[in-house]
Coordinates of C-alpha atoms in Angstrom, one line a residue:
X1 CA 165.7 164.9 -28.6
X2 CA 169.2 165.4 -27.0
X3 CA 168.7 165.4 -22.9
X4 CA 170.7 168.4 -20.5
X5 CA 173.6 166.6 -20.8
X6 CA 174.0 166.1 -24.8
X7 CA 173.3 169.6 -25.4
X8 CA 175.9 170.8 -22.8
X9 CA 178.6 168.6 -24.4
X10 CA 177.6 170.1 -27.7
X11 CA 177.9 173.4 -26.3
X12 CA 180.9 172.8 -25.2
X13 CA 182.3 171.3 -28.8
X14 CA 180.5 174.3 -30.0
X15 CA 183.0 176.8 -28.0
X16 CA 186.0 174.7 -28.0
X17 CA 185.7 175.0 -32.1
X18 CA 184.5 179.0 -31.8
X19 CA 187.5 179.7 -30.0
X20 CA 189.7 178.0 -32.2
X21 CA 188.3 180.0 -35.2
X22 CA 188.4 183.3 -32.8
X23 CA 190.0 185.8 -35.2
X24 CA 191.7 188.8 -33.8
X25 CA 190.5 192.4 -35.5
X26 CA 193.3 194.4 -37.5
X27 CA 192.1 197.5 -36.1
X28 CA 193.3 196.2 -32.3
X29 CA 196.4 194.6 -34.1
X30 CA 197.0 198.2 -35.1
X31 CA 196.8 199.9 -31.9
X32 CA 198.4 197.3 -30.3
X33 CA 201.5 197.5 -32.5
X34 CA 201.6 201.4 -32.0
X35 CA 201.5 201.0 -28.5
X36 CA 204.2 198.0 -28.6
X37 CA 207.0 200.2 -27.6
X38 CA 209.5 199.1 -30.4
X39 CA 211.8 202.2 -31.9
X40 CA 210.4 202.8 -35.1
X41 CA 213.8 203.5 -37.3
X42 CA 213.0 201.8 -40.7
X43 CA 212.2 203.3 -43.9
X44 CA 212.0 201.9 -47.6
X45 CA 215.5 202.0 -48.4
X46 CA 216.3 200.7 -45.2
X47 CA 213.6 197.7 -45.9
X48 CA 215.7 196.6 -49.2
X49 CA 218.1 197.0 -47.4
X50 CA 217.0 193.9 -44.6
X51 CA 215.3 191.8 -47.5
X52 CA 218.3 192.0 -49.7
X53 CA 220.8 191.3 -46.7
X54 CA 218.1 187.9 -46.1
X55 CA 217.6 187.0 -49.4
X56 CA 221.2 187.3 -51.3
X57 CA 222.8 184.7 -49.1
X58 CA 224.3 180.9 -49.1
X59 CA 221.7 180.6 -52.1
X60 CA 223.7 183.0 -54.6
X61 CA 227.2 181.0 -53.4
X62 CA 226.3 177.9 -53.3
X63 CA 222.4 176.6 -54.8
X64 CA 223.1 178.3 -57.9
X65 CA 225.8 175.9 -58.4
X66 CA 223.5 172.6 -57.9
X67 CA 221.0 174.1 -59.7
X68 CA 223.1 174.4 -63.3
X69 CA 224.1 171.1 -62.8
X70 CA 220.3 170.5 -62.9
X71 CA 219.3 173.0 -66.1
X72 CA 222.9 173.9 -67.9
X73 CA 221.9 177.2 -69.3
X74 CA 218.8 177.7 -69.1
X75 CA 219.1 178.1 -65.5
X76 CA 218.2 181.5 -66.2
X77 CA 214.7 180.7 -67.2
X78 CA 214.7 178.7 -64.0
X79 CA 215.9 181.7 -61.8
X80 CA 212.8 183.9 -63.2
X81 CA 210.4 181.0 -62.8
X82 CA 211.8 180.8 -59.4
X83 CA 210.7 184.3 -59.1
X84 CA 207.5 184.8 -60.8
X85 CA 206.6 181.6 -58.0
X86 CA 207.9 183.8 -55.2
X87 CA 206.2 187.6 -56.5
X88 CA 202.6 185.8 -56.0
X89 CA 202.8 185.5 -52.3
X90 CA 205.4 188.8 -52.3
X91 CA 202.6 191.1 -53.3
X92 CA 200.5 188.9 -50.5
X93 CA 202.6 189.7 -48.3
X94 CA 202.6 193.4 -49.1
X95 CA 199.1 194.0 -49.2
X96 CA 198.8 192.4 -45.6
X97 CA 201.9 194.6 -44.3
X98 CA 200.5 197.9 -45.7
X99 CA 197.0 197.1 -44.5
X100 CA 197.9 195.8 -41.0
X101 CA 201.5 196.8 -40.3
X102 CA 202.2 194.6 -37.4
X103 CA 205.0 192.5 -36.3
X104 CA 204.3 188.5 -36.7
X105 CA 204.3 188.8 -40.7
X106 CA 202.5 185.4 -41.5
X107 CA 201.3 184.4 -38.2
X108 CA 199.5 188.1 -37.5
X109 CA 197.7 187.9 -41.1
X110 CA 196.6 184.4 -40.1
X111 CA 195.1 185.4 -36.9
X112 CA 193.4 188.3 -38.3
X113 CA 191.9 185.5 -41.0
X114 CA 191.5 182.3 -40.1
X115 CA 191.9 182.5 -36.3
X116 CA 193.8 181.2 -33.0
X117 CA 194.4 178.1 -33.9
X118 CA 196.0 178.3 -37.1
X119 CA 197.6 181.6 -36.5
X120 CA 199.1 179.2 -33.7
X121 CA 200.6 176.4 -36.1
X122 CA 202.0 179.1 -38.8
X123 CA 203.7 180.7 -35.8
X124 CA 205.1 177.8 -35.0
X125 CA 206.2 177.0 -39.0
X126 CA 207.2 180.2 -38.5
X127 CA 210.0 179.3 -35.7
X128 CA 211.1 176.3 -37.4
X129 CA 211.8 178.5 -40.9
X130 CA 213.6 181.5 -38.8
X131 CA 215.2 179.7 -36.2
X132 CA 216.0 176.1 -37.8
X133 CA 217.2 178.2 -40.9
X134 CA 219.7 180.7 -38.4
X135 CA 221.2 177.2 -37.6
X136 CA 222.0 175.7 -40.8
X137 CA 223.6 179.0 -41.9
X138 CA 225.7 179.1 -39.5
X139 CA 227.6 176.2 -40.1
X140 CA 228.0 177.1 -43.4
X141 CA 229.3 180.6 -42.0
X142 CA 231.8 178.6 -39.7
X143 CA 233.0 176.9 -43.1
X144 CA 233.5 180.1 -44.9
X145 CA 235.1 181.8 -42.2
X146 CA 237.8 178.8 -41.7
X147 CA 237.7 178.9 -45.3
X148 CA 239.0 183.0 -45.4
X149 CA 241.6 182.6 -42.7
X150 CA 243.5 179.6 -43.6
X151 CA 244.5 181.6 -46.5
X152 CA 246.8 183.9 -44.2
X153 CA 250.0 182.1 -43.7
X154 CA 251.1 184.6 -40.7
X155 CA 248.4 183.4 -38.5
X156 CA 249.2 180.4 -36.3
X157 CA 248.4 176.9 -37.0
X158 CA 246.2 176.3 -34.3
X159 CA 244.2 179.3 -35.0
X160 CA 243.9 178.1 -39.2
X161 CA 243.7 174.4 -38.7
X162 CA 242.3 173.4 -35.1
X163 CA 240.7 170.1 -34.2
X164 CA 237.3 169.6 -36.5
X165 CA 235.5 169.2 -33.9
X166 CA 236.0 172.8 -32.8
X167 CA 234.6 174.3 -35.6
X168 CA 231.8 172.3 -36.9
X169 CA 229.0 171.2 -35.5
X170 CA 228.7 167.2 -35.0
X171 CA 226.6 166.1 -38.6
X172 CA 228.9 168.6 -40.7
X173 CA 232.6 166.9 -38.2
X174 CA 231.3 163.5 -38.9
X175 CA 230.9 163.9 -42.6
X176 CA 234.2 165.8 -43.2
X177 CA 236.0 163.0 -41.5
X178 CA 234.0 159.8 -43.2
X179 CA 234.7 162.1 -46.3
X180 CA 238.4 161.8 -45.4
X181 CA 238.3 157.8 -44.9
X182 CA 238.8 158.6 -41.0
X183 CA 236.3 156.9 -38.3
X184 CA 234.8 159.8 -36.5
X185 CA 234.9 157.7 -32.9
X186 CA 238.6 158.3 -33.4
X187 CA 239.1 161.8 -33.5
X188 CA 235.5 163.5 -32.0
X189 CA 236.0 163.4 -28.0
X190 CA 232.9 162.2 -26.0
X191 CA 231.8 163.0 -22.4
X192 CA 229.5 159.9 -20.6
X193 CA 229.4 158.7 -24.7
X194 CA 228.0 162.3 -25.7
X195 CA 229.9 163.5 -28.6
X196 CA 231.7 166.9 -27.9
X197 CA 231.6 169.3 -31.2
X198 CA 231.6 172.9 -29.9
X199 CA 231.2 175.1 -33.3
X200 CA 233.3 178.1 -31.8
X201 CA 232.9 180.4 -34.8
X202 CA 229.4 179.8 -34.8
X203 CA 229.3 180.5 -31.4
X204 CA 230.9 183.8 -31.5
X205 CA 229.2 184.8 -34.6
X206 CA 226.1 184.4 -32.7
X207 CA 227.1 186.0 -29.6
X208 CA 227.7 189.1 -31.8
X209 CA 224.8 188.8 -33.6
X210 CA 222.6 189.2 -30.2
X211 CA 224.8 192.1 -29.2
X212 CA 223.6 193.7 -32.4
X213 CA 220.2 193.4 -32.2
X214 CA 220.0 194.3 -28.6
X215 CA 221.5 197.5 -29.1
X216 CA 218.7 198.7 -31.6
X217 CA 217.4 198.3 -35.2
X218 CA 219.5 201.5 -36.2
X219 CA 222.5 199.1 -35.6
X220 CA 221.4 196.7 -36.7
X221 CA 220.5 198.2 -40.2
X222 CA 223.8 199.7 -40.0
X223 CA 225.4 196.9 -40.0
X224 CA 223.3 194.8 -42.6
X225 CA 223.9 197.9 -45.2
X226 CA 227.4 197.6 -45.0
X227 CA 227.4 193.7 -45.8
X228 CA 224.8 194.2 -48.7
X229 CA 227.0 196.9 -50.1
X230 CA 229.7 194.5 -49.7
X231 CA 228.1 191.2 -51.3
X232 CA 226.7 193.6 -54.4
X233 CA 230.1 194.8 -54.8
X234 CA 231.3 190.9 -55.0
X235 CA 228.4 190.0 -57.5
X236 CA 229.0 193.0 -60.0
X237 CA 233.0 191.7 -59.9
X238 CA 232.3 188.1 -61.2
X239 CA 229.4 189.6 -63.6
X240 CA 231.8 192.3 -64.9
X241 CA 235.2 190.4 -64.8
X242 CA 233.4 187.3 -65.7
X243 CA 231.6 188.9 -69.0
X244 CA 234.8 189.0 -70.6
X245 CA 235.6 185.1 -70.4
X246 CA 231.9 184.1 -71.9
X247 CA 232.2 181.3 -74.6
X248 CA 228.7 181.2 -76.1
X249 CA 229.2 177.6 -77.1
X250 CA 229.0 177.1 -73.5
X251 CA 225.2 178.1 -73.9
X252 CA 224.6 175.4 -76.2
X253 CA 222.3 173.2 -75.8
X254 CA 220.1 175.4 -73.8
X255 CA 218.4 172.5 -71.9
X256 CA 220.4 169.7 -72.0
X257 CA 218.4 167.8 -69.5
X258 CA 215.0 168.8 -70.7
X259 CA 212.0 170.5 -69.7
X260 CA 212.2 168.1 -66.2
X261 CA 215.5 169.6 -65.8
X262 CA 214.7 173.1 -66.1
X263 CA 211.8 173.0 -63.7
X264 CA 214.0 171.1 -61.4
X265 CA 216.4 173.5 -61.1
X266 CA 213.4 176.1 -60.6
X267 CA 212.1 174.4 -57.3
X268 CA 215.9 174.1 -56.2
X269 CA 216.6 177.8 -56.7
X270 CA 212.9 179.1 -54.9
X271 CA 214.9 178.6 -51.4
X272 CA 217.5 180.7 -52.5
X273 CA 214.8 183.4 -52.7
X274 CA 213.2 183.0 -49.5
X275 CA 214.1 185.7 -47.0
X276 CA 211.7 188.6 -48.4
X277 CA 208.9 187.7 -45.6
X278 CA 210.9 188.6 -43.1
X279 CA 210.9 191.9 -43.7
X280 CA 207.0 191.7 -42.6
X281 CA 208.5 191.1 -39.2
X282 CA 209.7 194.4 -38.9
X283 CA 206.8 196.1 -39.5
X284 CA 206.2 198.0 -36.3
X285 CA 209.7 199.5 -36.3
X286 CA 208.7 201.3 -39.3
X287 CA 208.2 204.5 -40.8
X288 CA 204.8 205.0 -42.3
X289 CA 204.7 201.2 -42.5
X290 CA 201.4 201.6 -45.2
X291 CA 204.0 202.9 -47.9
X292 CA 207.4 201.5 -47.1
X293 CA 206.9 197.6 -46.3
X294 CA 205.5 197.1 -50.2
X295 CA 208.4 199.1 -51.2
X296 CA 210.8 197.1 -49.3
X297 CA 209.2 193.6 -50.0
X298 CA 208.6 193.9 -54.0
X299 CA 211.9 196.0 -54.2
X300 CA 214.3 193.5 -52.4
X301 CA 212.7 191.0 -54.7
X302 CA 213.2 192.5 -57.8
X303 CA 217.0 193.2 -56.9
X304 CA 217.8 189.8 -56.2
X305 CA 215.8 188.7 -59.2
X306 CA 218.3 190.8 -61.5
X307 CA 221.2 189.7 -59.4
X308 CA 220.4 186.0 -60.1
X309 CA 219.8 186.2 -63.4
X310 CA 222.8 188.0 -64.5
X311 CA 225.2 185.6 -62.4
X312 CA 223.4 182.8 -64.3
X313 CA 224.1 183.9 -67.7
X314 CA 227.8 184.8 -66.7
X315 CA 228.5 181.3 -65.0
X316 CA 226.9 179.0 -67.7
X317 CA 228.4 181.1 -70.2
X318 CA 232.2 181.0 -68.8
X319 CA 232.0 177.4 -67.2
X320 CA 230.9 174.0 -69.6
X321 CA 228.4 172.2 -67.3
X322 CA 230.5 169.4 -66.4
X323 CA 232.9 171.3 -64.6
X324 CA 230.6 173.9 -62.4
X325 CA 231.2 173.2 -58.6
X326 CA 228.3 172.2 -57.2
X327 CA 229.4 173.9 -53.2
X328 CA 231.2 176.6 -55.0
X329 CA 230.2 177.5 -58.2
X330 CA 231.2 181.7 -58.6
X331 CA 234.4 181.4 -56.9
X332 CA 235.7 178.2 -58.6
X333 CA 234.7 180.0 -61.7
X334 CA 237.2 183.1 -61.0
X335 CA 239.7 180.0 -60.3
X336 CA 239.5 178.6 -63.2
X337 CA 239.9 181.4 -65.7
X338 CA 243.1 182.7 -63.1
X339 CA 241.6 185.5 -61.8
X340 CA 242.4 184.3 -58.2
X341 CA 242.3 187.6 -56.5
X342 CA 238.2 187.6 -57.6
X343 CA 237.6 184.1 -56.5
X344 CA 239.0 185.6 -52.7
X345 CA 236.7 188.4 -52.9
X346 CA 234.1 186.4 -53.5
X347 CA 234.8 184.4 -50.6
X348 CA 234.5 187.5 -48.5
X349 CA 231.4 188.2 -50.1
X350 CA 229.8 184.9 -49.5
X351 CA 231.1 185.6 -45.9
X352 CA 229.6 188.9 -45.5
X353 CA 226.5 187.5 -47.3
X354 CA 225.9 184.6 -44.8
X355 CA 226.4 187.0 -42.1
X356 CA 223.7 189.7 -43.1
X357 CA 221.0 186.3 -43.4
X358 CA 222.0 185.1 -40.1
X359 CA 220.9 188.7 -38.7
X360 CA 217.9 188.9 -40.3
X361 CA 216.9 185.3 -39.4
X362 CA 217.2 185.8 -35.6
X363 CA 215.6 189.5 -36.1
X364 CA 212.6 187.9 -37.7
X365 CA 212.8 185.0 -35.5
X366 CA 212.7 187.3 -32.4
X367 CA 209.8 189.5 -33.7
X368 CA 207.3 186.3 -34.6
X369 CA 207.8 185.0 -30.7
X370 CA 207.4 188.7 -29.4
X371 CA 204.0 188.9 -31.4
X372 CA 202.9 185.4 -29.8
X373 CA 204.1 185.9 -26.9
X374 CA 202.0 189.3 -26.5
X375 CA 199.4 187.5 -28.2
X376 CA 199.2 185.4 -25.2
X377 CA 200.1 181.9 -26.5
X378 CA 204.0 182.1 -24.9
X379 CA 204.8 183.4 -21.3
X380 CA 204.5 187.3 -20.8
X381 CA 208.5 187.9 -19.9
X382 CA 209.4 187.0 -23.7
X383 CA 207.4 190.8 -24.4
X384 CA 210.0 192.8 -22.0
X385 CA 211.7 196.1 -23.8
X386 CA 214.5 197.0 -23.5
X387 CA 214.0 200.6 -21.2
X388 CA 217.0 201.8 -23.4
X389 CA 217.3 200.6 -26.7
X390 CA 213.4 199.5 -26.8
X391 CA 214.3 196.4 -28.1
X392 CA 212.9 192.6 -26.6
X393 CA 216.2 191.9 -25.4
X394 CA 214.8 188.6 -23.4
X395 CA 213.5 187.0 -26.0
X396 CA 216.7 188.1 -28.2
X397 CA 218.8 185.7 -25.5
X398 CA 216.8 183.5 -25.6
X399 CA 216.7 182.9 -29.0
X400 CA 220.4 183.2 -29.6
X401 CA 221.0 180.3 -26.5
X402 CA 218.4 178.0 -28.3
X403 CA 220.6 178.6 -31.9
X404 CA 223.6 178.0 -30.1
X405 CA 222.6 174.9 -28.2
X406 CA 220.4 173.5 -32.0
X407 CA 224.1 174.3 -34.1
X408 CA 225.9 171.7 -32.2
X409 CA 223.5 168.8 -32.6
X410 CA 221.2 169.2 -35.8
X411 CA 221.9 167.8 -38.8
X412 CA 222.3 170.4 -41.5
X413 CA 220.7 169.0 -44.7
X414 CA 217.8 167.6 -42.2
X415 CA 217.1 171.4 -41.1
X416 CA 218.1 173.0 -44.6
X417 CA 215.0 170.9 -45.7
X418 CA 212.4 171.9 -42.5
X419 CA 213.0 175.1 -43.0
X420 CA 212.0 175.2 -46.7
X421 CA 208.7 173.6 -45.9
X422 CA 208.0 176.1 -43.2
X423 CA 208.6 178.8 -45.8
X424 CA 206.5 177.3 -48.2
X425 CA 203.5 176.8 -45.7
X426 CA 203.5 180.5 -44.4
X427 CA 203.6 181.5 -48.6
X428 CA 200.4 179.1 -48.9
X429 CA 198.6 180.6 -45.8
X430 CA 199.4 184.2 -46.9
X431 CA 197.7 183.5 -50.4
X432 CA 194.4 181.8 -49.1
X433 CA 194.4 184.4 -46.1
X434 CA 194.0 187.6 -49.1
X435 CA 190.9 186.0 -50.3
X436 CA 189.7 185.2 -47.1
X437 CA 190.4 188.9 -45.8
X438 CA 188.6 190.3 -49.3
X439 CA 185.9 188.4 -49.1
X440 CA 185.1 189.2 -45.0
X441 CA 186.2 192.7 -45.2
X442 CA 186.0 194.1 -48.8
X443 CA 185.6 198.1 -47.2
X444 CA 189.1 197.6 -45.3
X445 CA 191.4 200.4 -46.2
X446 CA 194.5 198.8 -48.7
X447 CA 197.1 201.0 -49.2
X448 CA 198.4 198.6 -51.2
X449 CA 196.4 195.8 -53.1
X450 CA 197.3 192.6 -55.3
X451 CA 196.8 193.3 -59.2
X452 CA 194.0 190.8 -60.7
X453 CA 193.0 189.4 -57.5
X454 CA 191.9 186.8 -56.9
X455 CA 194.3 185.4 -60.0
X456 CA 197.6 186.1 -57.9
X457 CA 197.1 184.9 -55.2
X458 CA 195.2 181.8 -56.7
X459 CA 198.3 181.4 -59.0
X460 CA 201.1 181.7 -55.7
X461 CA 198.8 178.5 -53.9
X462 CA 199.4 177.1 -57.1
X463 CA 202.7 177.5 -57.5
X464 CA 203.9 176.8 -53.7
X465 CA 201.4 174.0 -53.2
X466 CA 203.3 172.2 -56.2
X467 CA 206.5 173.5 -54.9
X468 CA 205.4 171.6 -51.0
X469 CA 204.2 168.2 -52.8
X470 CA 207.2 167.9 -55.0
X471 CA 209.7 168.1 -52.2
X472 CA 207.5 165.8 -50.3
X473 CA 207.6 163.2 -52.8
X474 CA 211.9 163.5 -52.7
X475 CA 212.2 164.0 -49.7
X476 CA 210.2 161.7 -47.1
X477 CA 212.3 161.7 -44.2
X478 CA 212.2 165.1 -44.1
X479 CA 208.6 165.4 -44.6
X480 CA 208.1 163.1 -41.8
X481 CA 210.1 165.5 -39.6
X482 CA 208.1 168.7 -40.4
X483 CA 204.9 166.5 -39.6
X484 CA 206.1 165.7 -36.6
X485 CA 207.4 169.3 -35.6
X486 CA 203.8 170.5 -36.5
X487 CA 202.1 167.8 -34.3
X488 CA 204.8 169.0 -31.4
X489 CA 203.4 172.3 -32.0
X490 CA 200.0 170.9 -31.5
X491 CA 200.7 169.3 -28.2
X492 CA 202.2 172.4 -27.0
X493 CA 199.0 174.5 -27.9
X494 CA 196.2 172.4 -26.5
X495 CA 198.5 172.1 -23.4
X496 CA 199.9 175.3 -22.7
X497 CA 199.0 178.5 -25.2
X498 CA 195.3 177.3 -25.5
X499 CA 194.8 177.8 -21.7
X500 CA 196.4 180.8 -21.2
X501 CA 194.3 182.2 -23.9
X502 CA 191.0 181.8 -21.7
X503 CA 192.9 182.6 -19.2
X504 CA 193.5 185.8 -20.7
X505 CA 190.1 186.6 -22.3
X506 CA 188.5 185.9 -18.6
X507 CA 191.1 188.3 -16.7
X508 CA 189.8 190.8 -19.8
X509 CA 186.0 190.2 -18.8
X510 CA 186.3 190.8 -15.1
X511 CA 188.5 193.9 -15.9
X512 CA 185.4 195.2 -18.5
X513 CA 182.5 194.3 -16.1
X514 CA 184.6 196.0 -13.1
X515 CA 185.0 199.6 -15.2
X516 CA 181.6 199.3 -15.9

């Protein structure tokens, strides 16, 4: 028989565990999130809008060039396998938005599942996908952008052709210049042997960024419409102009590198799909949330999907595979079939393109700290509003200094590859959370439910668990990284957020027993 002592120190195992398994009711979620104070300004059009402008991005202008080295034609099988992968967890995804339309996307439908705890770690997966992912854009924005003006010969030189390491950030300087045959220690300054790369574009892309998103979600969708608009307009040019320059021998053989080829090419061109979650984020600034954030999620998805697969037949069609460019595979394309004035306007479009992900990165970004941070596990200033534009225009600084300060010193491929990992543990989560969710609470109200459950969802941990060990096995290094970011998120919870959770559930007893 266990003494006094034994059974207190199971008692206490017994509520450390409870509480990390404590799961917070939808219904509170709910009225939480209408009481939130965000401006709700988003309907369904407006929701495409936002998944579109995330998902149509450096993937489009630059993956789907690696991945027809990969498949040769039939890229365009690996496009909709790609898909198919990705419309498992979407119609996850849109049964948790329209069921419990709160911001935190993953993280909220993880807390309202499987409890604290792990709604903690996908939070923090979360961060790493959002933030990590603004960061490598970015550079590849800076590149564009340098890219567009050096083709105005009116402009100065020192504005087309500074010093690299004023427009790149230190991984992306360094490589240009080894690239070049040039020893990096020669050109990049250094201050108390600290390299000195100062990405100025990037900077002042994300400085207007922030400005945007501070001064409301009508702006801010404003904006993003306009770039979408823009970046359609440059995909329908190279389908159209490019239809006209198809050699269908060029589509012959189908799969020259096989079956392993093929699906290859389909795990490489899933990340170029990834962006529809976020629009989960948004879900308390909008309009009748229940109907509109399916809509938006499933809609976005299906746009892009079309969008893919028709650039795929038009590139593999006018280019043989040995001569696609892998970093540039549309506008090169244009080049080489002298339609010059295209290939530029595709080069604004892949500009405008980064541009509308970046915004919709640090917008989701923001929106998965404000729900944690309301939620308790991060300090109570990161849930200040705005008293004018009711946005959380704290945690939007904040945000945008920690991008700044992570796009001069992180290596791009490196966080290219953690952010792919968080993505594909939040679709994971989202999958096992349906089944958990209709299984505890068949009766909830679904606006919106998951055909052939539990199939789907069955079929997208399937698909995205594959997906996770397959990049695992190529990529270690990287692997090892995202480990190590989860175990830092660990460390943080047990030492910080798990505290200020009691904390927070006693101040909430005293307040109970004292209005009784």
């Amino acid at each position: 028989m266990p003494n006094l002592e034994q059974k207190a120190e199971l008692g206490n195992i017994s509520n450390f565990v409870n509480n990390l398994l404590t799961r917070k009711n939808p219904d509170n979620m709910i009225k939480q999130a209408q009481d939130g104070g965000l401006k709700k300004t988003l309907g369904a059009f407006d929701l495409i809008i936002l998944g579109v402008g995330a998902i149509i991005g450096s993937g489009i202008f630059t993956v789907a060039g690696i991945a027809a080295i990969e498949s040769g034609p039939s890229l365009v099988v690996s496009m909709i396998l790609a898909s198919l992968a990705c419309v498992f967890s979407a119609l996850c995804y849109s049964e948790f938005a329209a069921m419990i339309p709160a911001s935190g996307g993953a993280y909220t439908y993880t807390y309202a599942t499987m409890g604290e705890f792990m709604a903690w770690i996908i939070g923090w997966g979360l961060m790493l996908e959002y933030l990590v992912g603004y960061i490598a854009v970015v550079s590849a924005w800076s590149g564009y952008f340098m890219q567009f003006i050096s083709g105005f010969s009116f402009l100065p030189q020192w504005l087309t052709n500074p010093p690299i390491y004023l427009i790149h950030d230190y991984s992306t300087a360094t490589a240009e210049l080894i690239k070049q045959g040039i020893d990096p220690t020669t050109v990049i300054p250094t201050f108390l042997g600290i390299p000195l790369c100062i990405n100025i574009p990037g900077i002042l892309i994300t400085i207007f960024i922030i400005a945007t998103l501070i001064k409301g979600m009508q702006e801010s969708k404003n904006m993003t419409g306009i770039l979408v608009v823009i970046k359609i307009a440059v995909v329908l040019a190279f389908v159209i102009t490019g239809f006209f320059y198809i050699k269908p021998e060029n589509w012959t053989p189908f799969m020259p590198n096989g079956f392993s080829g093929m699906f290859a090419s389909a795990f490489t061109i899933f990340f170029a799909y990834i962006g529809f979650d976020a629009i989960a984020t948004a879900a308390e600034e909008t309009k009748e949330p229940q109907k509109n954030l399916p809509i938006g999620i499933i809609g976005s998805l299906i746009i892009c999907t079309i969008c893919y697969v028709l650039v795929a037949l038009v590139l593999t069609g006018m280019v043989p595979l040995n001569q696609i460019d892998a970093q540039a595979p549309i506008a090169s394309a244009m080049s080489m079939v002298g339609q010059n004035w295209v290939a530029g306007f595709i080069s604004i479009g892949a500009l405008t393109g980064l541009t509308s992900v970046l915004l919709v990165l640090m917008l989701a970004g923001t929106r998965i700290l404000f729900s944690m941070s309301r939620d308790n596990f991060l300090p109570k200033i990161l849930q200040k509003v705005h008293p004018k534009f009711k946005t959380p225009y704290v945690l939007t600084y904040i945000v945008g200094a920690i991008c700044i300060t992570g796009a001069l010193f992180l290596d791009i491929q490196k966080a290219a590859d953690l952010v792919n990992f968080g993505a594909v543990a939040a679709f994971i989560v989202v999958c096992i959370a349906i089944l958990i969710l209709r299984k505890t609470e068949p009766n909830r109200p679904r606006p919106f439910k998951v055909p052939l459950c539990p199939l789907f969802p069955i079929l997208g941990i399937v698909c995205c668990g594959g997906l996770m060990l397959y990049s695992m096995s190529l990529k270690l290094q990287s692997s090892l990284l995202f480990l190590a970011w989860i175990l830092v998120g660990m460390v943080l919870y047990f030492s910080y957020s798990y505290k200020q959770q009691r904390l927070a559930q006693n101040q909430t007893l005293v307040c109970e027993e004292n209005n009784v």
